[in-house]
CSV table of C-alpha atoms in Angstrom, one decimal:
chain,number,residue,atom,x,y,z
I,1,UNK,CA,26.5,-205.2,52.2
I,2,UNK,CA,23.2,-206.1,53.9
I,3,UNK,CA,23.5,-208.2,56.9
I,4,UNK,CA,23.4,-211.9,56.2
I,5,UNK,CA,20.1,-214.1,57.0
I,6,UNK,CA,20.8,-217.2,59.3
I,7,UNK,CA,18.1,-220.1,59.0
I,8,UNK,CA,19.2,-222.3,61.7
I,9,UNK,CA,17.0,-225.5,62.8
I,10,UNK,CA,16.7,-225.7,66.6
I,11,UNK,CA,15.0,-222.7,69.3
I,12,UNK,CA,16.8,-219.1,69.5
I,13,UNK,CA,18.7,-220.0,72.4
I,14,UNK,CA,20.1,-223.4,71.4
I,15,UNK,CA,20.4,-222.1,68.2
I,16,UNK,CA,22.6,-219.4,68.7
I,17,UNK,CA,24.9,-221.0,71.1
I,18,UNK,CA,25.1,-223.6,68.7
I,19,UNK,CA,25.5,-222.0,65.4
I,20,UNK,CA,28.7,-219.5,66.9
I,21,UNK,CA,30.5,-222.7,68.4
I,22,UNK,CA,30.1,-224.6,64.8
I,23,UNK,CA,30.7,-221.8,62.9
I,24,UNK,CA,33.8,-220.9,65.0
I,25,UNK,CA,35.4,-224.7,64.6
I,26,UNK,CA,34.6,-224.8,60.7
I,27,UNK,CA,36.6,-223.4,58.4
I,28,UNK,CA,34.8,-222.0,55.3
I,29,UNK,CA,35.3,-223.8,52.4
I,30,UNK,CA,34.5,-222.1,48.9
I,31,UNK,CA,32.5,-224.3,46.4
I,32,UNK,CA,35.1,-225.0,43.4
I,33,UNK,CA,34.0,-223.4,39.9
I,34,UNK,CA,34.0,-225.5,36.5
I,35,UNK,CA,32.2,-228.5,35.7
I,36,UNK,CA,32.4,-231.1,38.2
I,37,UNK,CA,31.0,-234.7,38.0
I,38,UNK,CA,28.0,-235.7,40.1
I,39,UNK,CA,28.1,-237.7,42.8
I,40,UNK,CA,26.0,-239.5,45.2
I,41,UNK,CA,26.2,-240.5,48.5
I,42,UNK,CA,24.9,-244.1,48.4
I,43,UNK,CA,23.2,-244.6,51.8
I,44,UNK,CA,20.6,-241.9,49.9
I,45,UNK,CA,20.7,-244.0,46.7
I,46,UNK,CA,19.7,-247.2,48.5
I,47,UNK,CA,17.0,-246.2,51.1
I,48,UNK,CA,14.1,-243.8,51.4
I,49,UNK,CA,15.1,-240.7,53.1
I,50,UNK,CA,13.1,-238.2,50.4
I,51,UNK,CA,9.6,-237.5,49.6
I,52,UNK,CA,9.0,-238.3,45.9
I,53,UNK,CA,5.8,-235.8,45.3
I,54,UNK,CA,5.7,-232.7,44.4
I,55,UNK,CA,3.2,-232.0,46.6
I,56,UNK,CA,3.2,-231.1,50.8
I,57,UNK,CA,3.9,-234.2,52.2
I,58,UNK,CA,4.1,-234.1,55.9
I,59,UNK,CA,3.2,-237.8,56.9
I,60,UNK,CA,6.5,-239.4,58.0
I,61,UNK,CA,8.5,-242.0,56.4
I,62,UNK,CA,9.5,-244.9,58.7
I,63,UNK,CA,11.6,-247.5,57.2
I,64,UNK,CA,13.0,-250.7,58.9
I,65,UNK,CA,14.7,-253.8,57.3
I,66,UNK,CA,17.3,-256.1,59.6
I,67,UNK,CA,18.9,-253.4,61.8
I,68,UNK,CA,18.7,-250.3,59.6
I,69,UNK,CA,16.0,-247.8,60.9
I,70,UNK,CA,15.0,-244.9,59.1
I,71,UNK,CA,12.8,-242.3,60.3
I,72,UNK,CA,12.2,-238.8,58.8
I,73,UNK,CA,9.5,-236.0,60.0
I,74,UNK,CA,8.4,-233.2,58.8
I,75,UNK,CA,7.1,-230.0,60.0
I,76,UNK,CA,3.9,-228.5,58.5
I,77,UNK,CA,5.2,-225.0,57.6
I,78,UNK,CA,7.4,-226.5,55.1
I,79,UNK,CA,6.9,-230.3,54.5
I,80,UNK,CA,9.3,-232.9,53.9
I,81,UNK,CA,12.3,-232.6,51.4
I,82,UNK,CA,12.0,-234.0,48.2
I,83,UNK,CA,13.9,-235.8,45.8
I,84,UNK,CA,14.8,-232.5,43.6
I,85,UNK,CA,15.5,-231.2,47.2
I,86,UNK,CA,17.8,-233.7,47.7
I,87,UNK,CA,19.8,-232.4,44.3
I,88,UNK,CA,21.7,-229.8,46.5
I,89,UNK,CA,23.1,-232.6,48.6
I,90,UNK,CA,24.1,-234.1,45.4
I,91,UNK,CA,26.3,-230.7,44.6
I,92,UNK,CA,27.7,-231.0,48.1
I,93,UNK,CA,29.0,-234.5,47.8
I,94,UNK,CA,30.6,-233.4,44.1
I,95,UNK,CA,32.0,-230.2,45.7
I,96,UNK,CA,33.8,-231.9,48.8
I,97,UNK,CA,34.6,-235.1,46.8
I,98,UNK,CA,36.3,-233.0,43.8
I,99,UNK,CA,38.0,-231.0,46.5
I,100,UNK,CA,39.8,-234.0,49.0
I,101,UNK,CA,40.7,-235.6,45.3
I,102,UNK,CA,42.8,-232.7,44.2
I,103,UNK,CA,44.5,-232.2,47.5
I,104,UNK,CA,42.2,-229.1,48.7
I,105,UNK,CA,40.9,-229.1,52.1
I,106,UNK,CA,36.9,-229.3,52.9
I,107,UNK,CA,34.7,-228.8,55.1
I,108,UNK,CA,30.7,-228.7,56.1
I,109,UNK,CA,30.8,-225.0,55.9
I,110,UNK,CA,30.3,-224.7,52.3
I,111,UNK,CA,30.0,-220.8,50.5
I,112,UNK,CA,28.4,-220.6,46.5
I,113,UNK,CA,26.5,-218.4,45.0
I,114,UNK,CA,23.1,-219.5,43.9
I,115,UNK,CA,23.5,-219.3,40.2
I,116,UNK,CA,26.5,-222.0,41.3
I,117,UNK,CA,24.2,-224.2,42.3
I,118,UNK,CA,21.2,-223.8,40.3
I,119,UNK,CA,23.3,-224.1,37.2
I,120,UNK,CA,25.4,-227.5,38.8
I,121,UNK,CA,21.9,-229.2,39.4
I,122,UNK,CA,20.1,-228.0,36.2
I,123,UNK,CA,17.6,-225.3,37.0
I,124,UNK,CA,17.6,-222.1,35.3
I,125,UNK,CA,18.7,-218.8,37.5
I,126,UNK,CA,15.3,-216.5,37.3
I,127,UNK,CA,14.2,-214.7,40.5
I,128,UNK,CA,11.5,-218.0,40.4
I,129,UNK,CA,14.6,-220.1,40.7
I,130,UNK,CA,16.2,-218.7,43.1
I,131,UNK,CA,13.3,-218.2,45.2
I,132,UNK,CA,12.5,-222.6,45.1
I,133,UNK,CA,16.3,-222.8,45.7
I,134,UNK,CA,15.2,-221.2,48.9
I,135,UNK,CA,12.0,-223.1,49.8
I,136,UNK,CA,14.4,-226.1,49.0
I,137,UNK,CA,17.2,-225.5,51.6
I,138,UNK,CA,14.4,-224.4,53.9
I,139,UNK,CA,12.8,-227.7,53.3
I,140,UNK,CA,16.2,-229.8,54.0
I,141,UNK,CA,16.7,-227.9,57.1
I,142,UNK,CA,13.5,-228.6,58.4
I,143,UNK,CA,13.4,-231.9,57.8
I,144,UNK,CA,14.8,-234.3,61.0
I,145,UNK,CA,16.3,-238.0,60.2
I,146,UNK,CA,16.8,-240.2,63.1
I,147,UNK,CA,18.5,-243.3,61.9
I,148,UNK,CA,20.8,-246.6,63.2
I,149,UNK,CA,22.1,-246.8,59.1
I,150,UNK,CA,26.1,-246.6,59.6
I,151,UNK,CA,26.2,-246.9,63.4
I,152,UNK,CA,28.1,-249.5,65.8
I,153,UNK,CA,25.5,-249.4,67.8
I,154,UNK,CA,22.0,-250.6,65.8
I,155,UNK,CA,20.2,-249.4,68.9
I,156,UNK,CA,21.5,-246.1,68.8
I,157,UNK,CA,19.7,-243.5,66.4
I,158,UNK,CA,21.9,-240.7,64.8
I,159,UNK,CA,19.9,-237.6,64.2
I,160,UNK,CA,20.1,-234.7,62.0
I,161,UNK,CA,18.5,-232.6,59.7
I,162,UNK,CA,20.2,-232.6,55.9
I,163,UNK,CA,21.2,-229.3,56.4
I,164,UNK,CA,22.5,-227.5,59.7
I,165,UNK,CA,21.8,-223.9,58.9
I,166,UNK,CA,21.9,-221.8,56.4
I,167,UNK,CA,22.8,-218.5,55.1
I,168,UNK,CA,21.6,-215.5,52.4
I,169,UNK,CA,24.1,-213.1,52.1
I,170,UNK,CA,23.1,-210.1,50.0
I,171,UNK,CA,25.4,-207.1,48.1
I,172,UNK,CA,24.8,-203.8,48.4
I,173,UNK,CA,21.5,-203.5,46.7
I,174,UNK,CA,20.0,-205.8,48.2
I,175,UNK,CA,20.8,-208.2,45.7
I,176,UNK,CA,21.8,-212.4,46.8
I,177,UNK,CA,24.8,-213.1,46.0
I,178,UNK,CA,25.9,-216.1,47.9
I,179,UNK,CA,24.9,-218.8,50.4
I,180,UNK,CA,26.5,-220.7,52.9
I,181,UNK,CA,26.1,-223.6,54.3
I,182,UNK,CA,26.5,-226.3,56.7
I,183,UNK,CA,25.9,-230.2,56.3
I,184,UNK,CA,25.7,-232.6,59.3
I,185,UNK,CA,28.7,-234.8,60.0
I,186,UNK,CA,26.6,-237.7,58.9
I,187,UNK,CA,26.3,-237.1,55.5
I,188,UNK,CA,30.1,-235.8,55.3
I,189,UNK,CA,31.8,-238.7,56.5
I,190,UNK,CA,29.9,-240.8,53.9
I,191,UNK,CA,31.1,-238.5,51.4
I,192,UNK,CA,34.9,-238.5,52.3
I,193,UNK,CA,34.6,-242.6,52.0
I,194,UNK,CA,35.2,-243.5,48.2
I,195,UNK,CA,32.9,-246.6,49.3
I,196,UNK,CA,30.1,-244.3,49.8
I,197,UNK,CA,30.1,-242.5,46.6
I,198,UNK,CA,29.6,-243.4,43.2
I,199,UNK,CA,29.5,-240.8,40.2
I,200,UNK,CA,26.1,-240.4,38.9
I,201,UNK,CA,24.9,-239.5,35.2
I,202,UNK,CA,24.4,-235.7,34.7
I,203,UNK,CA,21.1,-236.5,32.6
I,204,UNK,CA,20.0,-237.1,36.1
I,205,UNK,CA,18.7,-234.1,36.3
I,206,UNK,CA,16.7,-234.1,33.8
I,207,UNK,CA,14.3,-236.7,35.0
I,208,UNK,CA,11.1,-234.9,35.7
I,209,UNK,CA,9.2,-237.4,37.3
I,210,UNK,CA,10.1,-238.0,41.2
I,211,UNK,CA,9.6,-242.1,40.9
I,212,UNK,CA,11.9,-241.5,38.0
I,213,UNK,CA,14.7,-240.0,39.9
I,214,UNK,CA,14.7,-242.8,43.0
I,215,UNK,CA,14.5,-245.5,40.4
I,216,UNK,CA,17.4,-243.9,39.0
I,217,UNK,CA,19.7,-244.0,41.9
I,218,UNK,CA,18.3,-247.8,43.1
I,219,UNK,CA,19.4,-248.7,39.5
I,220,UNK,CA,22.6,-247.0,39.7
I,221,UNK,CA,23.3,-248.2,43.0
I,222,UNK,CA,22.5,-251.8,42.5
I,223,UNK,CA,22.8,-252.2,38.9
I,224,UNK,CA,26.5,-250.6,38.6
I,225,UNK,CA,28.3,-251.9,35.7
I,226,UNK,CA,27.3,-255.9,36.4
I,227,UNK,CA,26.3,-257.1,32.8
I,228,UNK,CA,24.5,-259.7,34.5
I,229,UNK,CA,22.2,-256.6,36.3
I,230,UNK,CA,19.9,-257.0,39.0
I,231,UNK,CA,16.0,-257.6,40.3
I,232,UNK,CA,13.8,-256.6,42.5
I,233,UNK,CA,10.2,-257.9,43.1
I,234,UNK,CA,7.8,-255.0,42.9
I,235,UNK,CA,6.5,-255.0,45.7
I,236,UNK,CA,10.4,-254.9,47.8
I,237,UNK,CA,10.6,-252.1,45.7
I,238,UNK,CA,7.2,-250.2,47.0
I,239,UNK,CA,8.4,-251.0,50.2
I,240,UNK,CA,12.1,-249.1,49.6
I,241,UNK,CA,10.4,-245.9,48.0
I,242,UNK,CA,8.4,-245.5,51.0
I,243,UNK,CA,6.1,-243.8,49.1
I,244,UNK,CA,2.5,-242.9,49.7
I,245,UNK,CA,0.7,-244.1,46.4
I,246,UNK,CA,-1.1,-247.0,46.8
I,247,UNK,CA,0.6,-250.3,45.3
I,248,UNK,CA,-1.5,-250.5,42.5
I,249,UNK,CA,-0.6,-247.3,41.2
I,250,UNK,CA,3.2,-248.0,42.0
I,251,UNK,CA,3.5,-251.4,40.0
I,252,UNK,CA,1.4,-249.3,37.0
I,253,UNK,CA,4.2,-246.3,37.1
I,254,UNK,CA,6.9,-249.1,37.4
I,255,UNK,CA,5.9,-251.0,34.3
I,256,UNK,CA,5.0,-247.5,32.4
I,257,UNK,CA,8.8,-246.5,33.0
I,258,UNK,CA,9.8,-249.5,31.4
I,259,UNK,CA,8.0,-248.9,28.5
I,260,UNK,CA,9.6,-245.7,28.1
I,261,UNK,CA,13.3,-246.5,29.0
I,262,UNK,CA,14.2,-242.8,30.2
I,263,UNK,CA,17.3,-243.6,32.5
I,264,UNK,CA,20.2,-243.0,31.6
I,265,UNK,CA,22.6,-245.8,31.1
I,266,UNK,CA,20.6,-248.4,31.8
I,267,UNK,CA,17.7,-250.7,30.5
I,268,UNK,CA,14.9,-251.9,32.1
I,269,UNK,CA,12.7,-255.0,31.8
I,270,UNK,CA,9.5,-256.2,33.4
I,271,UNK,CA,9.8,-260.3,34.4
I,272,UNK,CA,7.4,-262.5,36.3
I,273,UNK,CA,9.3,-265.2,39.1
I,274,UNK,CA,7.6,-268.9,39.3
I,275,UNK,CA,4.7,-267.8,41.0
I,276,UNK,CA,3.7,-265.2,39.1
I,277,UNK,CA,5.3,-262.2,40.8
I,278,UNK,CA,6.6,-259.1,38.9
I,279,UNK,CA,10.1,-258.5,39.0
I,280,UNK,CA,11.3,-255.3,37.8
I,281,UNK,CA,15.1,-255.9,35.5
I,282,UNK,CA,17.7,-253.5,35.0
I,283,UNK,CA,21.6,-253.8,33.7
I,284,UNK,CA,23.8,-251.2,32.0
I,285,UNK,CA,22.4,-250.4,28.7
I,286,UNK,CA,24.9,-251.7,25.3
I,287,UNK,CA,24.2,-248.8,23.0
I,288,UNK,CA,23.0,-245.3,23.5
I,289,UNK,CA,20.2,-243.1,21.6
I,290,UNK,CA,22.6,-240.4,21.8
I,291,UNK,CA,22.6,-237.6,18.5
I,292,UNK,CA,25.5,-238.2,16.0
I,293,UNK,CA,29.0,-236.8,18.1
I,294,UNK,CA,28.0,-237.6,21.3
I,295,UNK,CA,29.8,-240.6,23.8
I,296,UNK,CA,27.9,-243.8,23.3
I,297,UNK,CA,29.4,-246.8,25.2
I,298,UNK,CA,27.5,-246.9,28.6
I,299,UNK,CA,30.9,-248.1,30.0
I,300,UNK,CA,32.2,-244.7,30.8
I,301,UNK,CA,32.2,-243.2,33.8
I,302,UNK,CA,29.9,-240.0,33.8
I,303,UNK,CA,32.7,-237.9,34.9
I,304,UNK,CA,34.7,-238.3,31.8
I,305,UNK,CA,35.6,-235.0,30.4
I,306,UNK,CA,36.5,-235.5,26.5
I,307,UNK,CA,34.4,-237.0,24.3
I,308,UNK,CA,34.3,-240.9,23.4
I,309,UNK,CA,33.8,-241.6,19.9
I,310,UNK,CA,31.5,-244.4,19.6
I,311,UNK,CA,33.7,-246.6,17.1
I,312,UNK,CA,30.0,-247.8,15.6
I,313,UNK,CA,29.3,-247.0,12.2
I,314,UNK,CA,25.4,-247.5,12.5
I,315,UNK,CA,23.0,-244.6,12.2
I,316,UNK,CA,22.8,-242.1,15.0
I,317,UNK,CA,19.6,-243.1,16.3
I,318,UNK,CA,19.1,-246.4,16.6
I,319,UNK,CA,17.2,-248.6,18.9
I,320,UNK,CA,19.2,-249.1,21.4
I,321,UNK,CA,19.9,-253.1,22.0
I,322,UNK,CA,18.1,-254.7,24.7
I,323,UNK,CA,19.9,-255.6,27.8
I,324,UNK,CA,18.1,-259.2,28.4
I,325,UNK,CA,17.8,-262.1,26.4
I,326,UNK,CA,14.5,-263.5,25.0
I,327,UNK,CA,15.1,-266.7,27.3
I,328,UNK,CA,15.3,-264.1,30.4
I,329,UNK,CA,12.1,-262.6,29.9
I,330,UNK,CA,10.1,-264.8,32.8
I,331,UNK,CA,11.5,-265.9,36.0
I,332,UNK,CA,15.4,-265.7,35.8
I,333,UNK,CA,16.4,-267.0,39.3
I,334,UNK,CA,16.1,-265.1,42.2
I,335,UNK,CA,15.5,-261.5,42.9
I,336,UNK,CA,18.0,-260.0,45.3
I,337,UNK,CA,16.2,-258.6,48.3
I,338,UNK,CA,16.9,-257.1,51.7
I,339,UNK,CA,17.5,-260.8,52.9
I,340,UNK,CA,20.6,-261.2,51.1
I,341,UNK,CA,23.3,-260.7,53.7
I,342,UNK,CA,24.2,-257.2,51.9
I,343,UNK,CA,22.5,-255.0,49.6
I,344,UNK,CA,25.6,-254.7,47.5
I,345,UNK,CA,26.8,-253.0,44.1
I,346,UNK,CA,29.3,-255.2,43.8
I,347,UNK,CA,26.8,-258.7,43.9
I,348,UNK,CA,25.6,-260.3,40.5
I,349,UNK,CA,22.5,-262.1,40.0
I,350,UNK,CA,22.8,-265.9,38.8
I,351,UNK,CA,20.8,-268.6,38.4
I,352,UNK,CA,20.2,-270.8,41.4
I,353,UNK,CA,21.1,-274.0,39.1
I,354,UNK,CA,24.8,-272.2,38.8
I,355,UNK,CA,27.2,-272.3,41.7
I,356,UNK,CA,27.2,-268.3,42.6
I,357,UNK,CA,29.9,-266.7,44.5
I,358,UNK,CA,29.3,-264.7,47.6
I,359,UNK,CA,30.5,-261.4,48.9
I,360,UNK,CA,32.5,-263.3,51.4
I,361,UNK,CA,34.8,-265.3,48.4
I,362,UNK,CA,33.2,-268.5,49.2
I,363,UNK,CA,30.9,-270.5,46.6
């Protein structure tokens, strides 16, 4: 066997002192075969840490609401993760969260092959996979986040990169045939908290666009399994993607995605408040445009292993129902935004003439 290839993120010297005294106190923990239900980490769900283009982006996001911070750089050789990046982390949170739930030990030091991951997250496994699984963990390495999210102190930043090092290991002929891996404590404790997690639907990865996916996880976040759903002005909403389309062109993809309803589990409406301001809707969706034999009700988890008969004797395809009233098309109360004491998916939107209550119990 070839030697392995190390990637780590700080100089040589650091590095290597470093990466021995890490390595030495982590014990490995082999990624669990079968197929495992997605989860997310919701601090990633809820706030921009990823770029959503395709393209090189080495601008850096900085992101501030009440005492969060969020700041992410770049470097120029390989540009700031992305959202499909950001699809490994998403096989890490299912591996350790599958593992602690069945009694297994984890750990940060994760071992797969790459045709384990590739497969989890979707891709194919060609040589061209394999290779932009590469440029992808390089990308998550190289990436640095500095923020106060999760800390007792709000004026202390915790910084990381998304992944500590990593590792090619190669067989005989010079062929891969596994990678390890280590993610920083951040992410890891957020994992191990059930609060911190929710299961996520596996035709995630199937969303090509990158708005797409980060709507996605806002929706599934936020949204969760309220019928009563949830709104954000547009504009909130630009603010939370930090992305670097201008406003204009934001509010125009927003409203096209609407039109085309392509996440999973959910619906989504466009909605105007009094004065004119475009709210974008969302709430679990009632029916499913699922082919004939698959699990319809949008009630079940996406983990669920055996299939769901619908108990609908409609035709396969259908329209699926819409998720708002005709009365809620304009201004349906208020729009939950960062000013609300918590950011919650646990909060319902009412209207302000009702008496709502709060996290806290109280009315």
């Amino acid at each position: 066997m070839s030697k392995p290839v190390t990637h780590a993120a700080d100089s040589p010297m650091s590095s290597r002192h470093r990466t021995r005294s890490e390595r030495e106190q982590l014990e490995l923990f082999r990624a669990l075969p079968g197929d495992l239900a997605p989860r997310d980490a919701q601090d990633l769900m809820a706030y921009p840490f990823f770029s959503l283009a395709k393209t090189h982006r080495i601008t850096p996001i900085d992101y501030r609401t009440g005492e969060i911070a969020i700041r992410v750089e770049a470097v120029p050789e390989h540009g700031m993760a992305t959202i499909w990046d950001g699809d490994i982390l998403i096989w890490a949170a299912s591996q350790i969260v599958q593992a602690r739930d069945t009694g297994l030990r984890t750990s940060r030091l994760m071992a797969a092959t790459p045709y384990e991951i590739l497969t989890f997250i979707g891709r194919g496994d060609s040589a061209r996979d394999y290779h932009r699984l590469k440029a992808a963990l390089d990308r998550l390495q190289s990436t640095t986040v500095a923020t106060t999210l999760r800390q007792t102190n709000e004026r202390r930043a915790h910084r990381f990169s998304w992944i500590n090092e990593w590792t090619e290991r190669a067989d005989a002929h010079g062929r891969a045939d596994g990678i390890d891996l280590i993610v920083p404590d951040w992410f890891y404790k957020a994992v191990l908290d059930d609060a911190l997690v929710l299961t996520i639907d596996r035709e995630y990865f199937k969303l090509t666009g990158g708005l797409e996916r980060w709507l996605y996880r806002i929706v599934r976040k936020h949204a969760g399994r309220q019928r009563a759903g949830w709104r954000f002005d547009f504009r909130h909403l630009y603010d939370k993607s930090a992305s670097l389309s201008p406003f204009k062109r934001f509010a125009f993809e927003l409203r096209d995605i609407a039109r085309r309803q392509p996440l999973p589990g959910y619906r989504l409406d466009v909605e105007h408040d009094r004065s004119g301001h475009e709210l974008l809707a969302f709430a679990p969706a009632r029916s499913s445009t699922g082919g004939c034999g698959q699990a319809v009700e949008s009630l079940v988890p996406s983990g669920t292993a055996a299939p769901v008969p619908s108990g609908t004797a409609v035709p396969c395809h259908q329209e699926p129902e819409t998720a708002f009233s005709p009365e809620e098309s304009v201004a349906y109360g208020t729009p939950n935004l960062d000013s609300n004491r918590k950011e919650s998916n646990d909060s319902a939107v009412c209207d302000p003439s009702a008496r709502c209550k709060t996290e806290g119990g109280a009315s």
